[in-house]
């Protein structure tokens, strides 16, 4: 049986399409995580804990920038954000460099961000560093561990 040139061309085209899906799959999780982190930042800027909490798994842990205690249940996370939005009115976040590493259905995003807020009519900023640990739940990446701390002053 002889193969036609059209069949060979179609097979080659199909192989190229399938290979392109394989290579994009290696990049896609990092892109998804960067988007999830950005969406978290947008939700934070809305000043409503109910918009931020869906980014966290039910068993998430938070070491918040403003808290001396770890928050390890939904009510404690909600309380943290309620307090943060009261203490830092107009809270926004801008991300700097992000180092995203993916390990199957788990991932870590480490970097720095700068919070801004309005105090006595003046915009203030608070630079901080963070680590978000994510786990993929269905199609969504959820935060299971979030550590944030104020950026230390440079050594003298």
mmCIF file of C-alpha atoms in Angstrom:
data_model
loop_
_atom_site.group_PDB
_atom_site.id
_atom_site.type_symbol
_atom_site.label_atom_id
_atom_site.label_comp_id
_atom_site.label_asym_id
_atom_site.label_seq_id
_atom_site.Cartn_x
_atom_site.Cartn_y
_atom_site.Cartn_z
ATOM 1 C CA UNK A 1 0.000 0.000 0.000
ATOM 2 C CA UNK A 2 1.410 3.361 -1.028
ATOM 3 C CA UNK A 3 1.038 6.430 1.144
ATOM 4 C CA UNK A 4 -0.009 9.624 -0.533
ATOM 5 C CA UNK A 5 1.922 12.875 -0.141
ATOM 6 C CA UNK A 6 -1.245 14.454 1.312
ATOM 7 C CA UNK A 7 -1.447 11.806 4.038
ATOM 8 C CA UNK A 8 2.221 12.272 4.913
ATOM 9 C CA UNK A 9 1.759 16.063 5.066
ATOM 10 C CA UNK A 10 -1.299 15.705 7.273
ATOM 11 C CA UNK A 11 0.558 13.343 9.613
ATOM 12 C CA UNK A 12 3.499 15.765 9.852
ATOM 13 C CA UNK A 13 1.140 18.662 10.568
ATOM 14 C CA UNK A 14 -0.640 16.660 13.282
ATOM 15 C CA UNK A 15 2.698 15.768 14.916
ATOM 16 C CA UNK A 16 3.743 19.428 14.937
ATOM 17 C CA UNK A 17 0.435 20.470 16.536
ATOM 18 C CA UNK A 18 0.732 17.782 19.221
ATOM 19 C CA UNK A 19 4.346 18.753 19.961
ATOM 20 C CA UNK A 20 3.352 22.398 20.314
ATOM 21 C CA UNK A 21 0.794 21.431 22.975
ATOM 22 C CA UNK A 22 3.478 19.534 24.873
ATOM 23 C CA UNK A 23 5.893 22.444 24.986
ATOM 24 C CA UNK A 24 3.210 24.958 25.995
ATOM 25 C CA UNK A 25 2.165 22.692 28.871
ATOM 26 C CA UNK A 26 5.594 23.249 30.426
ATOM 27 C CA UNK A 27 5.106 27.015 30.419
ATOM 28 C CA UNK A 28 1.398 27.154 31.216
ATOM 29 C CA UNK A 29 1.472 26.457 35.000
ATOM 30 C CA UNK A 30 3.863 29.377 35.624
ATOM 31 C CA UNK A 31 1.607 31.639 33.595
ATOM 32 C CA UNK A 32 -1.430 30.369 35.518
ATOM 33 C CA UNK A 33 0.308 31.016 38.840
ATOM 34 C CA UNK A 34 1.378 34.520 37.861
ATOM 35 C CA UNK A 35 -2.242 35.202 36.862
ATOM 36 C CA UNK A 36 -3.581 33.746 40.141
ATOM 37 C CA UNK A 37 -1.174 35.930 42.124
ATOM 38 C CA UNK A 38 -2.149 39.003 40.130
ATOM 39 C CA UNK A 39 -5.854 38.230 40.655
ATOM 40 C CA UNK A 40 -5.202 37.936 44.405
ATOM 41 C CA UNK A 41 -3.626 41.410 44.287
ATOM 42 C CA UNK A 42 -6.607 42.838 42.413
ATOM 43 C CA UNK A 43 -9.002 41.297 44.942
ATOM 44 C CA UNK A 44 -6.938 42.726 47.795
ATOM 45 C CA UNK A 45 -7.305 46.176 46.227
ATOM 46 C CA UNK A 46 -11.092 45.915 46.481
ATOM 47 C CA UNK A 47 -10.895 46.093 50.273
ATOM 48 C CA UNK A 48 -13.354 43.240 50.831
ATOM 49 C CA UNK A 49 -12.246 40.085 52.682
ATOM 50 C CA UNK A 50 -14.945 38.088 50.873
ATOM 51 C CA UNK A 51 -13.168 38.845 47.571
ATOM 52 C CA UNK A 52 -9.748 37.747 48.914
ATOM 53 C CA UNK A 53 -10.701 34.586 50.817
ATOM 54 C CA UNK A 54 -11.628 32.498 47.731
ATOM 55 C CA UNK A 55 -7.944 32.527 46.739
ATOM 56 C CA UNK A 56 -7.109 30.483 49.857
ATOM 57 C CA UNK A 57 -7.803 26.791 50.458
ATOM 58 C CA UNK A 58 -10.067 25.937 53.393
ATOM 59 C CA UNK A 59 -7.031 24.791 55.414
ATOM 60 C CA UNK A 60 -4.714 27.655 54.402
ATOM 61 C CA UNK A 61 -2.193 29.177 56.799
ATOM 62 C CA UNK A 62 -1.289 32.881 56.772
ATOM 63 C CA UNK A 63 1.640 34.635 58.438
ATOM 64 C CA UNK A 64 0.497 38.146 57.573
ATOM 65 C CA UNK A 65 2.693 41.207 57.254
ATOM 66 C CA UNK A 66 0.845 42.929 60.092
ATOM 67 C CA UNK A 67 0.278 39.996 62.416
ATOM 68 C CA UNK A 68 2.399 38.566 65.232
ATOM 69 C CA UNK A 69 0.333 35.352 65.099
ATOM 70 C CA UNK A 70 -0.227 32.679 62.501
ATOM 71 C CA UNK A 71 -3.760 32.424 61.079
ATOM 72 C CA UNK A 72 -4.770 28.818 60.460
ATOM 73 C CA UNK A 73 -8.525 28.751 59.870
ATOM 74 C CA UNK A 74 -11.059 30.568 57.714
ATOM 75 C CA UNK A 75 -12.345 32.819 60.507
ATOM 76 C CA UNK A 76 -8.805 33.870 61.437
ATOM 77 C CA UNK A 77 -7.942 34.672 57.812
ATOM 78 C CA UNK A 78 -11.123 36.731 57.465
ATOM 79 C CA UNK A 79 -10.291 38.570 60.710
ATOM 80 C CA UNK A 80 -6.784 39.338 59.424
ATOM 81 C CA UNK A 81 -8.112 40.945 56.238
ATOM 82 C CA UNK A 82 -10.923 42.808 58.036
ATOM 83 C CA UNK A 83 -8.304 44.344 60.333
ATOM 84 C CA UNK A 84 -5.822 45.043 57.512
ATOM 85 C CA UNK A 85 -8.469 46.909 55.486
ATOM 86 C CA UNK A 86 -9.361 49.026 58.549
ATOM 87 C CA UNK A 87 -5.761 49.809 59.533
ATOM 88 C CA UNK A 88 -4.575 50.397 55.945
ATOM 89 C CA UNK A 89 -7.396 52.223 54.128
ATOM 90 C CA UNK A 90 -7.244 52.127 50.336
ATOM 91 C CA UNK A 91 -4.868 49.144 50.466
ATOM 92 C CA UNK A 92 -3.277 48.216 47.122
ATOM 93 C CA UNK A 93 -0.369 45.962 46.192
ATOM 94 C CA UNK A 94 2.211 46.149 43.390
ATOM 95 C CA UNK A 95 4.337 43.088 42.673
ATOM 96 C CA UNK A 96 8.055 43.147 41.969
ATOM 97 C CA UNK A 97 10.076 40.154 40.827
ATOM 98 C CA UNK A 98 8.395 36.779 41.217
ATOM 99 C CA UNK A 99 10.202 33.430 41.326
ATOM 100 C CA UNK A 100 7.654 30.758 40.424
ATOM 101 C CA UNK A 101 8.513 27.069 40.769
ATOM 102 C CA UNK A 102 6.066 24.295 39.876
ATOM 103 C CA UNK A 103 6.178 20.784 41.342
ATOM 104 C CA UNK A 104 3.305 18.916 39.729
ATOM 105 C CA UNK A 105 0.110 20.034 41.487
ATOM 106 C CA UNK A 106 2.026 22.178 43.979
ATOM 107 C CA UNK A 107 3.911 25.405 43.371
ATOM 108 C CA UNK A 108 5.703 28.202 45.193
ATOM 109 C CA UNK A 109 5.758 31.869 44.230
ATOM 110 C CA UNK A 110 8.360 33.879 46.129
ATOM 111 C CA UNK A 111 9.130 37.540 45.643
ATOM 112 C CA UNK A 112 8.505 41.011 46.899
ATOM 113 C CA UNK A 113 5.610 43.377 46.764
ATOM 114 C CA UNK A 114 4.889 46.905 47.929
ATOM 115 C CA UNK A 115 1.676 47.743 49.692
ATOM 116 C CA UNK A 116 0.305 51.267 49.441
ATOM 117 C CA UNK A 117 -2.441 52.797 51.528
ATOM 118 C CA UNK A 118 -3.776 56.207 52.553
ATOM 119 C CA UNK A 119 -3.134 57.520 56.055
ATOM 120 C CA UNK A 120 -4.197 61.056 57.076
ATOM 121 C CA UNK A 121 -4.727 61.942 53.410
ATOM 122 C CA UNK A 122 -1.198 60.890 52.449
ATOM 123 C CA UNK A 123 -0.214 57.815 50.439
ATOM 124 C CA UNK A 124 2.168 55.583 52.379
ATOM 125 C CA UNK A 125 4.047 52.481 51.246
ATOM 126 C CA UNK A 126 5.138 49.294 52.941
ATOM 127 C CA UNK A 127 7.652 47.113 51.052
ATOM 128 C CA UNK A 128 7.450 43.439 51.971
ATOM 129 C CA UNK A 129 8.605 40.009 50.872
ATOM 130 C CA UNK A 130 6.351 37.012 50.422
ATOM 131 C CA UNK A 131 6.013 33.315 49.725
ATOM 132 C CA UNK A 132 2.777 31.848 48.396
ATOM 133 C CA UNK A 133 2.526 28.057 48.318
ATOM 134 C CA UNK A 134 -0.194 26.869 45.975
ATOM 135 C CA UNK A 135 -1.934 23.543 45.370
ATOM 136 C CA UNK A 136 -3.959 22.902 42.248
ATOM 137 C CA UNK A 137 -7.579 22.110 43.062
ATOM 138 C CA UNK A 138 -9.345 21.117 39.847
ATOM 139 C CA UNK A 139 -8.636 23.974 37.458
ATOM 140 C CA UNK A 140 -7.715 26.523 40.167
ATOM 141 C CA UNK A 141 -4.496 27.200 42.039
ATOM 142 C CA UNK A 142 -5.317 27.880 45.712
ATOM 143 C CA UNK A 143 -3.014 29.345 48.339
ATOM 144 C CA UNK A 144 -2.309 26.831 51.121
ATOM 145 C CA UNK A 145 0.470 28.786 52.816
ATOM 146 C CA UNK A 146 1.151 32.529 52.657
ATOM 147 C CA UNK A 147 4.032 34.173 54.485
ATOM 148 C CA UNK A 148 4.617 37.895 54.287
ATOM 149 C CA UNK A 149 6.964 40.109 56.244
ATOM 150 C CA UNK A 150 8.050 43.708 56.050
ATOM 151 C CA UNK A 151 11.253 44.207 54.100
ATOM 152 C CA UNK A 152 14.103 44.680 56.559
ATOM 153 C CA UNK A 153 16.258 47.777 56.384
ATOM 154 C CA UNK A 154 19.547 47.394 54.543
ATOM 155 C CA UNK A 155 22.481 46.577 56.831
ATOM 156 C CA UNK A 156 24.709 49.495 57.768
#
